[in-house]
Short mmCIF file of C-alpha atoms in Angstrom, two decimals:
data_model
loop_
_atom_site.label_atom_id
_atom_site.label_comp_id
_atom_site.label_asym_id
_atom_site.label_seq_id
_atom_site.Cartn_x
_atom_site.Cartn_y
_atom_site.Cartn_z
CA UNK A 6 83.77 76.32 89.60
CA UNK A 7 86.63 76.73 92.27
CA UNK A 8 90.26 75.40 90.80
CA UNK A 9 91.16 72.21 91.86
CA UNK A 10 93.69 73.85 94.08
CA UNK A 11 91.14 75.57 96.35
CA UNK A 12 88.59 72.09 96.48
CA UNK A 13 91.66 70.03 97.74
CA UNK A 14 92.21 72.05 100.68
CA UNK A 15 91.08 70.20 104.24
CA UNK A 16 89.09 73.05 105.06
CA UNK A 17 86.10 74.54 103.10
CA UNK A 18 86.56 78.15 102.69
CA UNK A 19 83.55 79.93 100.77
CA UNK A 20 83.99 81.33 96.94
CA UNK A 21 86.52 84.17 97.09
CA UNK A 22 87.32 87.12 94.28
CA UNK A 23 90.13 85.87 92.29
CA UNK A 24 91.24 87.48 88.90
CA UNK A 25 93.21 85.50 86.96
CA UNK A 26 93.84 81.57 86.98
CA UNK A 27 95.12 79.33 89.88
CA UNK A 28 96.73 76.66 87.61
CA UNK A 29 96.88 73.15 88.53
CA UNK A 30 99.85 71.79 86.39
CA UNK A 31 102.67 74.07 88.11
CA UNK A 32 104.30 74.50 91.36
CA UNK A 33 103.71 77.35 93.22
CA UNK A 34 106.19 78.06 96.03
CA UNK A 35 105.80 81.25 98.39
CA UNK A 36 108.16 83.62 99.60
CA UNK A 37 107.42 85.10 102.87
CA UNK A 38 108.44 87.35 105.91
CA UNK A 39 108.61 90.45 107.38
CA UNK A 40 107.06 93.46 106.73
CA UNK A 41 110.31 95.75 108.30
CA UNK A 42 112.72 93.22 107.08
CA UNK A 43 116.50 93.98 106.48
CA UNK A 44 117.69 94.75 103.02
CA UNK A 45 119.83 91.98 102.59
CA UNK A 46 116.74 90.07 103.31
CA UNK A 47 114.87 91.36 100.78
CA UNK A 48 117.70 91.48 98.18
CA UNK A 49 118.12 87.87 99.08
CA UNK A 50 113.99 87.48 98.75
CA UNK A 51 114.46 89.20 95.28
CA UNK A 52 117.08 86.95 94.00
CA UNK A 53 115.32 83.83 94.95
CA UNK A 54 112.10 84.46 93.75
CA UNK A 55 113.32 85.30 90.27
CA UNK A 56 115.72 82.16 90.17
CA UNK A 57 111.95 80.39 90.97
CA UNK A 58 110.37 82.42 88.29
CA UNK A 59 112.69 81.70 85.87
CA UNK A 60 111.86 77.63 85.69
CA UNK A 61 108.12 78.26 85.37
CA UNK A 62 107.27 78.13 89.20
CA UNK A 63 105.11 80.29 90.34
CA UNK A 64 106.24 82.36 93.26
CA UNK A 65 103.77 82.77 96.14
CA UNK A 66 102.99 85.57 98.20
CA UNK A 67 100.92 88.04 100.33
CA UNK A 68 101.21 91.33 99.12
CA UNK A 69 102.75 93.19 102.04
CA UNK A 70 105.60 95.68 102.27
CA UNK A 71 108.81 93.59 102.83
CA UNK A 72 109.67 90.40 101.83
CA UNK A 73 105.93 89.91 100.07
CA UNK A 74 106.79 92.77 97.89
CA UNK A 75 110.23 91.89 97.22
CA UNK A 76 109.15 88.68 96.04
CA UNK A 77 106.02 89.95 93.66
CA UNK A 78 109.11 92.08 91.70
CA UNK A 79 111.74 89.67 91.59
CA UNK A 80 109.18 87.26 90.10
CA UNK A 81 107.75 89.99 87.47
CA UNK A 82 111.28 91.38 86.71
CA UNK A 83 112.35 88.16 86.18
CA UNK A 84 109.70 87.69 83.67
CA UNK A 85 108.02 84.87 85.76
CA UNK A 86 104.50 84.91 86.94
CA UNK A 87 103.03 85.56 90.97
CA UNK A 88 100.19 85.32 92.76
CA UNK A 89 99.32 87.22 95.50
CA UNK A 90 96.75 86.23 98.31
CA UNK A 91 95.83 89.97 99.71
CA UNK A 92 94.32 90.19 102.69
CA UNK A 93 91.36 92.43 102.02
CA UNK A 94 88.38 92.45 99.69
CA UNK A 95 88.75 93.17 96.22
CA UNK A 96 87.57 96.63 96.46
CA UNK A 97 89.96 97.52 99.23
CA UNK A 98 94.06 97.64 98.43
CA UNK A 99 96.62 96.97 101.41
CA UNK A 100 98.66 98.70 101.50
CA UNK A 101 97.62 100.96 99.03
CA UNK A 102 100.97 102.06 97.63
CA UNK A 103 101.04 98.91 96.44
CA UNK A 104 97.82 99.43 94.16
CA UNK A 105 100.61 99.80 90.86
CA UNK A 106 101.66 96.78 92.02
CA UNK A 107 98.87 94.54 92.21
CA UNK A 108 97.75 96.05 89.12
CA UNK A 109 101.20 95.00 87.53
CA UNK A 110 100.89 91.13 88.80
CA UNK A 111 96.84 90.90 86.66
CA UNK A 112 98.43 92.61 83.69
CA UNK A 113 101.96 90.04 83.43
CA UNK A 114 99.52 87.16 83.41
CA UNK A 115 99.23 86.61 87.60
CA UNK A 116 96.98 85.98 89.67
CA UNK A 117 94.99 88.35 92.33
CA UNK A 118 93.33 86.52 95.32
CA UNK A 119 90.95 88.30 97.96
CA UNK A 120 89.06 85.72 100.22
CA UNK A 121 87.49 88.08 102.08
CA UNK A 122 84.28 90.26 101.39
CA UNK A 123 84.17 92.78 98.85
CA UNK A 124 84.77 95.95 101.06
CA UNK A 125 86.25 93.97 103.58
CA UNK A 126 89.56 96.15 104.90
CA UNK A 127 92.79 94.65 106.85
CA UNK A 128 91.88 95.98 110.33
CA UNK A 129 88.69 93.13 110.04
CA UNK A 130 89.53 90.85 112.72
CA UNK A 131 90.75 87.78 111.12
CA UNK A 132 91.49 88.78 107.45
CA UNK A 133 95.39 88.69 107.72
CA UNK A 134 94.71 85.12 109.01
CA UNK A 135 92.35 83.71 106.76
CA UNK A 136 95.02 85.18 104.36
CA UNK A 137 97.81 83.17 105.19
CA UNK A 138 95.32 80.29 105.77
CA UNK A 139 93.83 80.25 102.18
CA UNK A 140 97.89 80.86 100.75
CA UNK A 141 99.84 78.45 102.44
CA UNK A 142 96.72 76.32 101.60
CA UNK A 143 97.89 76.61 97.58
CA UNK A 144 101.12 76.37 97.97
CA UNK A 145 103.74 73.10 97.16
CA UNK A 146 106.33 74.71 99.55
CA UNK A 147 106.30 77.48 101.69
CA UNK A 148 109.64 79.56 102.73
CA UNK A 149 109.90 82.55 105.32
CA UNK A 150 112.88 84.71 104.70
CA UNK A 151 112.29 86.75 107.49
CA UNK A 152 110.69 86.58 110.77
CA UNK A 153 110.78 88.18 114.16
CA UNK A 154 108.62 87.38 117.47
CA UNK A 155 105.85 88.78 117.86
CA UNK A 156 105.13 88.33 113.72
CA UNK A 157 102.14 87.53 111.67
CA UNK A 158 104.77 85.24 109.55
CA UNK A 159 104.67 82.91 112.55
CA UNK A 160 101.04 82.55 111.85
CA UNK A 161 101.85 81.55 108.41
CA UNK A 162 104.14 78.66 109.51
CA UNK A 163 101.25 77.70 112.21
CA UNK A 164 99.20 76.99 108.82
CA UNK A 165 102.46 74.84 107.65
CA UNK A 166 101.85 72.34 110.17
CA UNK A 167 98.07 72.53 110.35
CA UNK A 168 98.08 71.79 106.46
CA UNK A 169 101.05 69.60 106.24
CA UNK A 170 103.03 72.48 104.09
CA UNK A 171 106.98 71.92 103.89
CA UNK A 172 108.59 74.67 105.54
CA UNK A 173 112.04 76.24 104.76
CA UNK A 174 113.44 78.93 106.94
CA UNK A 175 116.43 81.46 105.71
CA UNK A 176 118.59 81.59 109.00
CA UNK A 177 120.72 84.67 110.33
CA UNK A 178 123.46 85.33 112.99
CA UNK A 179 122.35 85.07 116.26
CA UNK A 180 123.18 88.62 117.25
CA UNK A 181 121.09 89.91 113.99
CA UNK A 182 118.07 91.55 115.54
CA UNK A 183 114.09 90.82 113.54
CA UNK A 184 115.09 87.01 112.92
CA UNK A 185 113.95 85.43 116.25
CA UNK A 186 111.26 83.59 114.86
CA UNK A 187 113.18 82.38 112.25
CA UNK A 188 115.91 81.06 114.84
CA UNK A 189 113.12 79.89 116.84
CA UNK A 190 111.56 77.54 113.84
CA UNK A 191 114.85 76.27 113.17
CA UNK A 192 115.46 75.08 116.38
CA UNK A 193 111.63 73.25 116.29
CA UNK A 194 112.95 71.67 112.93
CA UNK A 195 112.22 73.68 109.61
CA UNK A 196 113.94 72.86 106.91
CA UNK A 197 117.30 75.36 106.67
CA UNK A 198 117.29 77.22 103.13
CA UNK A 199 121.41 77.94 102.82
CA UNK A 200 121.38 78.94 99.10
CA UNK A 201 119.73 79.36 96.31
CA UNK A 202 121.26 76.91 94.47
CA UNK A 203 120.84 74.42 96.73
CA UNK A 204 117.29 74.99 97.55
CA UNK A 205 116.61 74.52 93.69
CA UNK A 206 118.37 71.35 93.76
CA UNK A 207 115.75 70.63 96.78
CA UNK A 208 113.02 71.20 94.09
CA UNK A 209 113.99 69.22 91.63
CA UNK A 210 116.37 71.87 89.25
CA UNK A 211 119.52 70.50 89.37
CA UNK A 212 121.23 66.93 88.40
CA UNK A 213 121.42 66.07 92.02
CA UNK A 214 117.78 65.35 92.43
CA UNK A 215 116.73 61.87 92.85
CA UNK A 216 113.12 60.19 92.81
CA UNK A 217 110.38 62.08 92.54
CA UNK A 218 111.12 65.97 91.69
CA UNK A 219 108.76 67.62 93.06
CA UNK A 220 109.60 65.95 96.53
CA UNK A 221 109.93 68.78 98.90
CA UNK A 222 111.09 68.10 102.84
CA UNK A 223 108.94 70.17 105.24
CA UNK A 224 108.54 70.50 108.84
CA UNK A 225 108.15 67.47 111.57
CA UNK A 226 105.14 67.45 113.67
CA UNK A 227 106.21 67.52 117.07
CA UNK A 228 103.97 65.89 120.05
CA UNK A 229 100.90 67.34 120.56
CA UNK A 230 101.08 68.60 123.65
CA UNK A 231 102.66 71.79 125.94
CA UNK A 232 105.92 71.08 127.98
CA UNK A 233 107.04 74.31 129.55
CA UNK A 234 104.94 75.41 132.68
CA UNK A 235 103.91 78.68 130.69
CA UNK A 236 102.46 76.74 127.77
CA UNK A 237 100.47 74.05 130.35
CA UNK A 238 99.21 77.56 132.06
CA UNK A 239 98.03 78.89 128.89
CA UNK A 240 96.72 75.81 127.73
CA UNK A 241 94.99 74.85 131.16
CA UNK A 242 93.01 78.33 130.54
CA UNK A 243 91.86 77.35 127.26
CA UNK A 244 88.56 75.15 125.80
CA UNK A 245 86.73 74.97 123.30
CA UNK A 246 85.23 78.09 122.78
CA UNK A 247 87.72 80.76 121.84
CA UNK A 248 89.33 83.56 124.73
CA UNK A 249 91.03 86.94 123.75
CA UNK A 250 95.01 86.85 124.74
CA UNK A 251 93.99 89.37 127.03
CA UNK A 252 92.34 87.12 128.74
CA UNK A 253 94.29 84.57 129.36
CA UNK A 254 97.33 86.97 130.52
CA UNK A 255 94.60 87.75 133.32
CA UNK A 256 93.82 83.97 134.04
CA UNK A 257 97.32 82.93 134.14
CA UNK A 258 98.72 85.46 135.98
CA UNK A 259 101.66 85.37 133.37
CA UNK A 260 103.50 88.56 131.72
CA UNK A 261 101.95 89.52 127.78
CA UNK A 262 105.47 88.48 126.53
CA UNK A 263 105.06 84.79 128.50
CA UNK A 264 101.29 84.29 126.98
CA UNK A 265 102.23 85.68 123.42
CA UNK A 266 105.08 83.19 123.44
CA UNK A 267 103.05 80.51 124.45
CA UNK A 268 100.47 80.67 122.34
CA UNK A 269 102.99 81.28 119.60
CA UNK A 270 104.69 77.74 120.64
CA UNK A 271 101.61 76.00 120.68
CA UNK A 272 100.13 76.98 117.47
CA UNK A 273 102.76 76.02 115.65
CA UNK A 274 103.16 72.45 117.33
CA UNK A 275 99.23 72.40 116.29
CA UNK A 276 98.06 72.81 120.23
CA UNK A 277 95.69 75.64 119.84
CA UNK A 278 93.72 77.34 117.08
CA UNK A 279 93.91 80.95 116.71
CA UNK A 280 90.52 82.06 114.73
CA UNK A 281 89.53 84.69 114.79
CA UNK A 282 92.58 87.04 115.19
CA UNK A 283 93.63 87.72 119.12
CA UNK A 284 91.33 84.80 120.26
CA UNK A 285 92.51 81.21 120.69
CA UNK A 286 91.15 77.82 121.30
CA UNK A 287 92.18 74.06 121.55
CA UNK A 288 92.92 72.25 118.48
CA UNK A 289 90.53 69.43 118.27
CA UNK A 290 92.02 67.52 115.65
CA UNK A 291 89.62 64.69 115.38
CA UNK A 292 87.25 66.83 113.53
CA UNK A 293 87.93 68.61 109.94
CA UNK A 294 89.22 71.77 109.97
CA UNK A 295 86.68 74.64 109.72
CA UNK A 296 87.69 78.29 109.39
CA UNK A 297 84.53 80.90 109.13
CA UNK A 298 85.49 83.22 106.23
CA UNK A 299 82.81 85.64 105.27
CA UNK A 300 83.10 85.49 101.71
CA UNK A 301 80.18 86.00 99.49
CA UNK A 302 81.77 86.55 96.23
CA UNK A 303 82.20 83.89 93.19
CA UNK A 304 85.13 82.76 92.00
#
């Protein structure tokens, strides 16, 4: 039977390969960002996922090199559990240095999640994803520490709005190079993470917290609908039935850069649908949401 976390999800994802439990009676926040990310953004990723860990939260996360990883150890060396959503089947490891690692996370009482096919690899079209679909999907509260344009952690914060998922972004000077898609979610209203100790407070671990403590402050949805003339291009060239990137750069007439951007924008105003990997579509809303994951394991 599928834990209550994964049946409460507004889309239906098939069983998936899970060792360990997905608990129902604690938070779980994740921590996540970029794969080539700074070291003060990892040390910072460290220290905040082990000040999580330490009041019985679980911490969240992918399983990547980065900001993923940095969050998996400050959660175990804080003594605090993790789960990690990985974006392969279970007989695959990605990256595979970090095969200690995942092994670490099943033995100090985590979790392991692979909702994809057994021997499914990362280079599967889709799998990174359905990933961050099926993680932001368990998560209370997502935050991204670090994120740069192009980045797959923009795909995670798509998910935020498409699932409802508060968002908190760590900021960074203007002039510090691999944060422009944190900057650029700031500016379209994520919630600002400042410190640590105030972003507990947020949570409900501190005496400042009023109402309901687990109360978490997320991302506005913004109007459904482009307003440059790039992203009315790019969404002019789109229907229902998905087109490559590649595509539209050649039925727009705009730059790679312009469409990526675009279609960047979009997704995370909940415009378009990007499914599977590289190919996008228009958002029909009306309808549930219904991602095809080829999963044929049991959970």
């Amino acid at each position: 039977m599928r834990p209550a976390r994964v049946r409460s999800l507004p889309f239906h994802p098939p069983d998936f390969w899970i060792a360990g439990e997905l608990d129902d009676d604690v938070r779980a926040i994740a921590i996540v960002g970029a794969r080539d990310a700074t070291d003060e953004a990892k040390n910072f990723a460290t220290e905040l996922a082990a000040a999580i860990a330490k009041t019985g939260t679980v911490v969240l996360s992918g399983g990547a090199e980065g900001i993923d990883a940095s969050a998996h150890r400050g959660a175990l060396d804080a003594g605090g559990r993790t789960w990690c959503v990985a974006p392969t089947g279970h007989r695959r490891t990605f990256p595979e240095k970090h095969a200690r690692l995942y092994e670490e996370i099943a033995r100090s009482g985590g979790t392991m999640i692979w909702p994809c096919a057994p021997d499914d690899d990362a280079s599967r079209p889709g799998c990174f994803a359905r990933r961050n679909g099926i993680l932001v999907g368990i998560a209370d509260a997502v935050v991204i520490v670090q994120a740069d344009i192009p980045s797959g952690t923009l795909n995670a914060a798509s998910w935020c709005a498409r699932l409802s998922r508060p968002l908190y972004v760590v900021g960074a000077f203007p002039w510090t190079p691999g944060f422009a898609g944190s900057r650029m979610l700031l500016e379209r209203g994520a919630r600002p993470l400042l410190s640590i100790a105030g972003f507990m407070i947020t949570l409900g671990f501190g005496k400042k917290t009023r109402g309901d403590k687990r109360a978490v402050h997320g991302l506005p949805r913004r109007p459904s609908q482009p307003t440059t003339p790039d992203e009315k291009a790019v969404f002019l060239a789109l229907g229902s039935e998905p087109k490559h990137k590649d595509e539209l750069v050649l039925t727009t007439g705009l730059g790679t850069s312009a469409v990526s951007t675009a279609l960047l924008t979009l997704a995370l105003e909940n415009v378009v649908v990007e499914s599977p990997a590289g190919f996008f579509r228009r958002a029909n809303t009306a309808q549930p949401l219904n991602i095809p994951i080829d999963i044929v394991s049991r959970s």
